[in-house]
Coordinates of C-alpha atoms and ligand atoms in Angstrom, one line a residue:
M1 CA 160.4 81.3 53.4
N2 CA 159.9 78.8 55.8
L3 CA 160.2 75.3 54.1
E4 CA 157.9 73.3 56.5
L5 CA 154.7 73.2 55.5
S6 CA 151.9 73.6 59.2
A7 CA 150.1 70.3 60.9
E8 CA 147.5 72.2 59.1
Q9 CA 148.7 72.7 55.6
E10 CA 149.8 69.5 55.6
A11 CA 146.0 67.8 56.5
V12 CA 145.0 69.8 53.5
R13 CA 148.0 68.8 51.3
Q14 CA 146.7 65.3 52.3
L15 CA 142.9 65.4 51.8
A16 CA 143.3 66.9 47.9
A17 CA 146.2 64.2 47.4
E18 CA 143.1 61.4 48.6
F19 CA 140.6 63.0 46.9
V20 CA 142.5 63.3 43.5
A21 CA 143.3 59.3 44.4
R22 CA 139.9 58.6 45.0
E23 CA 138.0 60.9 42.5
V24 CA 140.4 62.4 39.3
T25 CA 142.8 60.2 38.3
P26 CA 141.0 57.1 37.7
H27 CA 138.8 58.9 35.6
A28 CA 140.5 61.1 34.1
A29 CA 141.6 59.7 30.9
A30 CA 138.3 58.8 29.9
W31 CA 137.2 62.4 30.7
D32 CA 139.5 63.3 28.4
R33 CA 138.7 60.8 25.8
R34 CA 135.2 62.4 25.7
E35 CA 136.6 66.1 26.4
A36 CA 133.9 66.3 29.3
V37 CA 134.8 65.5 33.5
D38 CA 132.0 64.8 34.9
P39 CA 130.5 67.4 36.4
A40 CA 129.5 66.0 39.6
I41 CA 132.9 66.9 40.5
V42 CA 132.3 70.4 40.6
G43 CA 129.7 69.6 43.7
K44 CA 132.4 67.4 45.0
L45 CA 135.2 69.7 45.1
G46 CA 132.6 72.0 46.4
E47 CA 131.7 69.8 49.9
L48 CA 135.5 69.6 50.7
G49 CA 135.6 73.4 50.4
F50 CA 138.0 73.1 47.6
L51 CA 136.0 76.0 45.6
G52 CA 135.9 78.4 48.7
L53 CA 139.9 78.4 49.8
T54 CA 141.4 81.6 51.1
V55 CA 137.6 83.5 50.4
P56 CA 136.8 84.4 54.1
E57 CA 134.6 82.0 55.8
E58 CA 132.2 85.2 56.6
H59 CA 131.3 85.0 53.1
G60 CA 130.9 81.0 52.3
G61 CA 134.5 80.9 51.8
S62 CA 136.3 77.7 53.5
G63 CA 139.5 80.3 54.6
G64 CA 142.4 79.4 55.0
D65 CA 146.2 80.4 53.9
H66 CA 147.4 80.9 49.5
L67 CA 150.1 77.7 50.2
S68 CA 147.1 75.4 51.1
Y69 CA 145.4 76.4 48.1
C70 CA 148.4 76.4 45.8
L71 CA 148.6 73.0 48.0
V72 CA 145.5 71.8 46.3
L73 CA 145.7 73.0 43.2
E74 CA 149.1 70.5 43.0
E75 CA 147.5 67.6 44.0
L76 CA 144.3 68.3 41.2
G77 CA 147.1 69.3 38.9
R78 CA 148.8 66.1 39.5
G79 CA 145.4 64.1 38.6
D80 CA 144.3 66.0 35.5
S81 CA 144.7 69.5 34.8
A82 CA 140.9 70.1 33.5
V83 CA 139.9 70.1 36.9
R84 CA 142.2 72.3 38.4
G85 CA 141.6 74.8 35.1
M86 CA 137.6 74.9 36.4
V87 CA 139.1 75.3 40.1
S88 CA 141.5 78.2 39.0
V89 CA 138.9 80.0 37.2
S90 CA 135.4 79.8 39.1
L91 CA 137.5 81.0 42.4
G92 CA 140.7 81.8 41.9
L93 CA 140.0 84.5 39.3
V94 CA 136.1 85.1 39.7
A95 CA 135.4 83.7 43.5
K96 CA 138.5 85.6 44.6
S97 CA 137.4 89.1 42.2
I98 CA 133.7 88.6 43.9
A99 CA 135.4 88.7 47.3
A100 CA 137.5 91.4 47.1
Y101 CA 135.5 93.5 44.5
G102 CA 132.1 93.2 45.7
T103 CA 129.2 94.7 47.2
P104 CA 127.8 92.9 50.5
A105 CA 124.6 92.2 48.0
Q106 CA 127.2 90.5 45.2
R107 CA 128.6 88.8 47.3
S108 CA 126.0 87.0 49.3
E109 CA 124.4 86.4 46.0
W110 CA 127.6 84.6 44.3
L111 CA 130.2 83.4 46.6
P112 CA 128.0 80.7 49.1
R113 CA 126.9 78.9 46.0
L114 CA 130.5 79.7 44.0
C115 CA 132.6 78.3 47.6
S116 CA 129.7 75.5 47.4
G117 CA 130.2 74.0 43.8
A118 CA 126.1 74.8 43.4
A119 CA 127.9 77.3 40.2
L120 CA 130.3 77.7 38.5
G121 CA 132.1 81.2 37.4
C122 CA 134.2 81.8 34.0
F123 CA 136.0 84.9 33.3
A124 CA 135.7 85.9 30.0
L125 CA 138.5 88.7 29.1
T126 CA 139.8 87.2 25.9
E127 CA 138.4 88.4 22.0
P128 CA 139.0 87.4 18.8
G129 CA 140.9 90.3 18.2
S130 CA 142.6 91.3 21.9
G131 CA 144.4 88.3 23.5
S132 CA 148.2 89.3 24.8
D133 CA 147.0 93.3 24.2
A134 CA 143.4 92.5 26.4
A135 CA 143.3 96.9 26.7
A136 CA 142.2 96.8 23.3
L137 CA 139.1 94.6 23.7
T138 CA 135.9 95.5 22.1
T139 CA 132.9 94.4 23.6
R140 CA 131.1 97.0 24.5
A141 CA 128.9 98.0 28.0
T142 CA 126.3 100.7 26.7
R143 CA 123.8 102.7 29.5
D144 CA 120.5 102.4 29.1
G145 CA 118.6 104.3 31.9
A146 CA 119.5 102.2 35.1
D147 CA 120.9 99.4 33.5
W148 CA 123.8 98.9 31.1
L149 CA 123.9 96.4 27.1
L150 CA 126.9 94.4 26.4
T151 CA 127.4 93.8 23.3
G152 CA 130.2 91.4 21.7
A153 CA 132.1 88.2 21.3
K154 CA 134.6 86.5 23.7
V155 CA 136.3 83.5 23.1
F156 CA 138.3 80.4 25.0
I157 CA 136.3 81.0 28.1
T158 CA 137.6 78.0 30.2
N159 CA 133.9 76.8 32.3
G160 CA 131.8 78.8 29.6
T161 CA 129.7 76.4 28.9
T162 CA 129.1 75.0 32.6
A163 CA 129.2 78.5 34.6
D164 CA 126.4 79.8 35.7
V165 CA 128.0 83.6 36.2
A166 CA 130.2 84.7 33.8
L167 CA 133.1 88.0 35.1
V168 CA 132.8 89.7 31.5
F169 CA 135.0 92.8 30.5
A170 CA 133.8 95.7 28.5
R171 CA 134.6 99.4 27.6
S172 CA 132.2 101.5 28.8
G173 CA 134.8 104.2 27.8
G174 CA 137.1 104.9 25.6
P175 CA 140.0 103.1 24.5
G176 CA 142.2 102.0 26.5
H177 CA 142.6 100.2 29.7
R178 CA 140.7 103.0 31.6
G179 CA 137.9 102.7 29.4
I180 CA 137.1 99.1 30.5
T181 CA 134.5 98.0 33.0
A182 CA 133.7 94.7 35.2
F183 CA 130.9 92.7 35.0
L184 CA 128.9 89.8 36.9
V185 CA 126.7 88.3 34.2
P186 CA 124.3 85.6 34.7
T187 CA 124.5 83.0 32.0
D188 CA 120.9 82.6 31.4
S189 CA 120.7 86.2 30.7
P190 CA 118.2 86.5 27.3
G191 CA 120.8 87.6 24.5
L192 CA 124.2 85.4 25.6
T193 CA 124.8 82.8 23.4
R194 CA 127.4 79.8 24.3
R195 CA 129.3 77.6 22.0
E196 CA 131.7 75.3 23.2
I197 CA 134.7 74.6 21.4
H198 CA 135.9 71.2 20.5
G199 CA 139.6 70.3 19.1
K200 CA 142.0 71.2 21.5
L201 CA 145.1 69.8 21.8
G202 CA 145.0 69.9 25.6
L203 CA 142.8 70.3 28.7
R204 CA 139.7 68.4 27.3
G205 CA 137.6 67.4 29.9
Q206 CA 137.6 71.0 30.3
A207 CA 134.9 73.3 29.0
T208 CA 136.3 76.1 26.4
A209 CA 133.7 78.2 24.9
E210 CA 132.4 81.0 22.5
L211 CA 130.5 83.7 24.3
V212 CA 128.3 86.4 21.9
L213 CA 127.0 88.9 24.1
D214 CA 123.7 90.6 21.7
G215 CA 122.5 93.1 23.9
V216 CA 122.7 91.4 27.5
R217 CA 121.1 93.6 29.9
V218 CA 122.7 93.9 33.3
P219 CA 121.1 96.5 36.2
D220 CA 123.8 98.8 37.5
S221 CA 124.0 96.7 40.3
A222 CA 125.8 94.0 38.3
R223 CA 128.9 96.0 37.6
L224 CA 131.8 95.1 39.6
G225 CA 133.8 97.6 41.0
E226 CA 134.1 100.7 39.9
E227 CA 133.4 102.2 36.6
G228 CA 136.3 102.1 34.3
G229 CA 138.0 99.8 37.0
G230 CA 137.6 97.2 35.7
F231 CA 141.3 96.4 33.4
R232 CA 142.8 97.1 36.8
L233 CA 140.1 94.7 38.5
A234 CA 142.2 92.0 35.7
L235 CA 145.4 92.4 35.9
S236 CA 145.2 92.1 40.3
T237 CA 143.0 89.7 39.9
L238 CA 145.4 87.8 37.1
A239 CA 148.7 88.3 39.3
K240 CA 147.5 85.9 41.8
G241 CA 145.8 83.5 39.2
R242 CA 149.2 83.2 37.8
M243 CA 150.1 81.0 40.4
S244 CA 147.7 78.8 40.4
V245 CA 148.3 78.4 37.3
A246 CA 151.8 78.0 38.4
A247 CA 150.9 75.3 40.9
G248 CA 148.4 73.0 38.4
C249 CA 152.3 73.1 36.3
V250 CA 154.3 71.9 39.8
G251 CA 151.7 69.0 39.6
I252 CA 152.1 68.7 36.4
A253 CA 155.8 67.9 36.9
Q254 CA 156.1 65.7 40.1
G255 CA 153.4 63.4 38.5
C256 CA 155.5 63.6 35.5
L257 CA 158.2 62.5 37.3
D258 CA 156.9 59.9 40.3
A259 CA 155.0 57.8 36.6
A260 CA 158.6 58.0 35.0
V261 CA 161.1 56.9 38.3
G262 CA 158.8 54.2 38.4
Y263 CA 158.9 52.9 35.1
A264 CA 162.5 53.9 34.6
G265 CA 162.4 50.9 37.4
Q266 CA 159.9 48.3 35.7
R267 CA 161.4 48.9 32.1
T268 CA 164.2 46.4 31.0
Q269 CA 166.8 47.2 28.1
F270 CA 169.9 46.1 27.4
G271 CA 169.4 43.0 31.0
K272 CA 169.6 45.8 33.1
P273 CA 166.2 48.3 34.5
I274 CA 166.6 52.1 32.1
A275 CA 166.8 53.2 35.8
G276 CA 170.5 51.9 35.3
H277 CA 171.2 54.1 32.5
Q278 CA 173.4 56.9 32.9
L279 CA 170.8 59.2 30.3
V280 CA 167.7 58.5 31.6
Q281 CA 168.7 59.6 35.2
Q282 CA 170.1 62.3 33.5
L283 CA 166.3 62.6 32.0
L284 CA 165.0 62.0 35.7
A285 CA 167.5 64.2 37.2
E286 CA 165.8 66.8 34.7
I287 CA 162.6 66.0 35.7
A288 CA 163.0 66.4 39.5
V289 CA 165.2 69.7 39.6
D290 CA 162.4 71.2 37.4
T291 CA 159.6 70.1 39.9
A292 CA 161.6 71.2 42.5
A293 CA 162.6 74.9 42.0
A294 CA 158.9 75.5 39.8
R295 CA 157.1 73.8 43.8
M296 CA 159.6 76.9 45.4
L297 CA 158.7 79.5 42.9
V298 CA 155.5 79.1 43.6
W299 CA 155.2 78.4 47.7
Q300 CA 157.3 82.0 47.3
V301 CA 154.5 83.8 46.0
A302 CA 152.0 82.7 48.2
D303 CA 154.0 83.4 51.3
L304 CA 154.1 87.0 49.7
I305 CA 150.3 87.2 49.8
D306 CA 150.2 85.6 53.2
R307 CA 152.9 88.3 54.6
G308 CA 150.5 91.3 52.6
E309 CA 154.1 91.9 50.4
P310 CA 154.2 92.6 47.1
F311 CA 153.9 89.4 44.5
A312 CA 152.7 90.1 40.7
T313 CA 156.2 90.0 39.7
E314 CA 157.3 86.9 41.8
A315 CA 154.0 85.6 40.4
S316 CA 155.2 86.2 36.7
M317 CA 158.8 84.7 37.4
A318 CA 156.4 81.4 39.0
K319 CA 154.1 80.8 36.7
L320 CA 157.0 81.8 33.2
F321 CA 159.5 79.1 35.3
A322 CA 156.9 76.8 36.8
S323 CA 154.4 76.1 32.6
E324 CA 158.0 76.1 31.2
A325 CA 159.2 73.4 33.1
A326 CA 156.0 71.5 32.9
V327 CA 156.0 71.0 29.6
R328 CA 160.0 69.7 29.5
A329 CA 158.7 67.8 32.6
A330 CA 156.4 65.7 30.6
N331 CA 158.6 65.9 27.2
N332 CA 161.2 64.5 29.2
A333 CA 158.7 61.5 31.0
V334 CA 157.7 60.6 27.4
Q335 CA 160.8 60.1 26.1
V336 CA 161.7 57.8 29.4
F337 CA 159.0 56.0 28.6
G338 CA 159.6 55.4 24.7
G339 CA 156.8 54.4 21.9
Y340 CA 154.5 53.4 25.7
G341 CA 154.9 57.2 26.3
Y342 CA 153.1 57.7 23.0
I343 CA 150.2 56.1 24.0
D344 CA 147.5 57.0 26.1
E345 CA 148.1 54.1 28.2
Y346 CA 150.0 55.7 30.8
P347 CA 149.4 59.4 32.2
V348 CA 152.3 60.8 30.5
G349 CA 151.3 62.0 26.6
K350 CA 148.2 63.4 28.3
Y351 CA 150.2 65.7 30.5
L352 CA 152.7 66.7 28.3
R353 CA 149.4 68.2 26.0
D354 CA 148.0 69.1 29.0
A355 CA 150.7 71.1 30.1
R356 CA 151.6 73.1 26.8
V357 CA 148.6 75.8 27.2
A358 CA 150.2 77.2 30.0
T359 CA 152.5 78.7 28.2
L360 CA 149.7 80.1 26.5
Y361 CA 147.2 81.4 28.7
E362 CA 146.6 84.0 31.5
G363 CA 149.7 85.9 29.3
T364 CA 152.1 84.2 27.7
S365 CA 155.5 83.0 28.5
Q366 CA 157.0 86.3 26.3
I367 CA 153.9 88.4 28.6
Q368 CA 155.7 87.0 32.0
Q369 CA 159.2 88.3 30.3
L370 CA 158.1 91.3 29.5
L371 CA 156.3 91.9 32.5
I372 CA 159.6 90.8 34.8
G373 CA 161.3 93.0 32.8
R374 CA 159.8 95.5 33.2
A375 CA 159.3 95.7 36.4
L376 CA 163.7 95.3 36.9
T377 CA 164.0 98.1 34.2
G378 CA 161.5 100.6 34.6
V379 CA 161.1 100.5 30.9
N380 CA 157.6 99.4 29.4
A381 CA 159.0 97.3 25.8
F382 CA 155.0 95.9 24.9
Ligands
FAD401 C1 142.5 76.4 26.8 C2 142.4 77.6 27.1 C3 141.4 78.5 28.3 C4 142.1 79.5 28.2 N1 140.5 80.4 29.0 C5 140.2 81.8 29.1 C6 139.6 82.2 29.6 O1 138.8 81.6 30.1 N2 139.7 83.8 30.0 C7 139.8 84.0 29.0 O2 139.7 85.6 29.3 N3 141.2 84.1 28.6 C8 141.4 82.6 28.5 N4 142.3 82.1 27.3 C9 142.9 82.9 26.2 C10 144.4 82.9 26.5 O3 144.6 84.3 28.1 C11 144.5 83.6 25.3 O4 145.3 82.7 24.3 C12 146.3 84.4 25.6 O5 146.0 85.6 26.5 C13 147.2 84.8 24.3 O6 146.3 85.7 23.3 P1 145.9 84.9 21.6 O7 145.9 84.1 22.2 O8 144.9 85.8 21.6 O9 147.4 85.5 21.1 P2 148.2 86.9 21.2 O10 148.1 87.9 21.8 O11 147.8 86.3 19.5 O12 149.9 85.8 21.4 C14 149.9 85.6 20.2 C15 152.2 84.8 19.6 O13 152.5 86.5 19.7 C16 153.1 86.6 21.4 N5 153.1 88.0 21.2 C17 151.8 88.9 21.3 N6 152.3 90.4 21.6 C18 153.7 89.8 21.8 C19 154.4 91.4 22.5 N7 154.5 92.4 22.9 N8 155.8 91.0 22.5 C20 156.5 89.4 21.6 N9 155.8 89.0 21.8 C21 153.8 88.8 22.0 C22 152.7 86.1 22.1 O14 153.6 85.3 23.1 C23 152.6 84.6 21.4 O15 153.9 84.0 21.7 C24 142.3 80.5 27.3 C25 143.7 80.0 26.6 C26 143.3 78.5 26.4 C27 144.6 77.9 24.7

């Protein structure tokens, strides 16, 4: 793996860093308090091509490699995980699925809009009764002539109330993963209702929602991929999605490092900056090692994808390590800030709240451990 960024990758990283410093960081605390990011951010992300990274230009995307994508997500995660998550879901889970599995008509209907920020996507897999065991989902897809009728409930759906299209996974056949099919459902479809979930620990600026589908009618042309192929599609999409969550976590950890080093140099106790106390340096060193190690695991996954190599286990490793590292880094940063870390005048408290969900969604830490363990042993311990 080449650890040096190309001039092009460095330029993308710089563009993202400047964008975040100008358009995201100054507003992140206010968006968090009012539980909504400014919707105008979507168009701004689209203008810079950040909602179309890695999607081929002929489909309306902005192209680029997966390392560039991770560099952008790291910068967004450092600015505001709510914004990073909007991109990870709309681009990483929805647009990329359409690019990989869509028909020419589906690609031309959705990709130019999703990649420009004219539309947002959401990924509706989780249900009240099926989270980690996603293959147990019960939302039904029933044939009605040339159409399908979708009925069921989805929960914890990122971008749920703001998305224009939902990638919905529903049971069209028998039990188990082979009975699941994916559909592209316009969110203004009759019978689809959405309710925002409030009171989240973190990611408060992000719209997380419940979706209820009550006989939502979609034509067969809205089916994404093969009938019965929905679960395989979800798994392959989530494997790349784990890399993007991990990249966002690197951004959180880097943000914690910068904030904690800066504060430790200014805050004086016992007659010297706290940076001069060995135990404070220990906290800073732990954050630095977590950040660097998480970044290398993320870059490894991007490198494997760009070389066309298998990457799913490495993506689980990156997601597991980076999410736990971001929580540790944020917790250590709060410690460096002392009581000031516990109030929202400084960013580290928000980093801790935002990092916490990363060990839960797109497969909990336990699920990543089971995936890695199965790859190592060949034994399924689920
Ligand atoms: C803010 C937020 C945004 C989200 N966004 C989306 C989204 O956009 N789309 C979407 O579809 N979903 C989304 N989710 C849902 C998320 O993916 C699920 O919450 C996650 O998969 C875990 O499912 P669960 O909450 O039902 O927990 P459960 O599956 O009930 O797990 C509870 C606990 O049991 C453990 N556990 C479960 N099975 C095993 C096992 N076999 N062995 C060991 N331990 C096990 C888990 O690790 C966890 O600790 C989001 C969630 C949140 C909180």
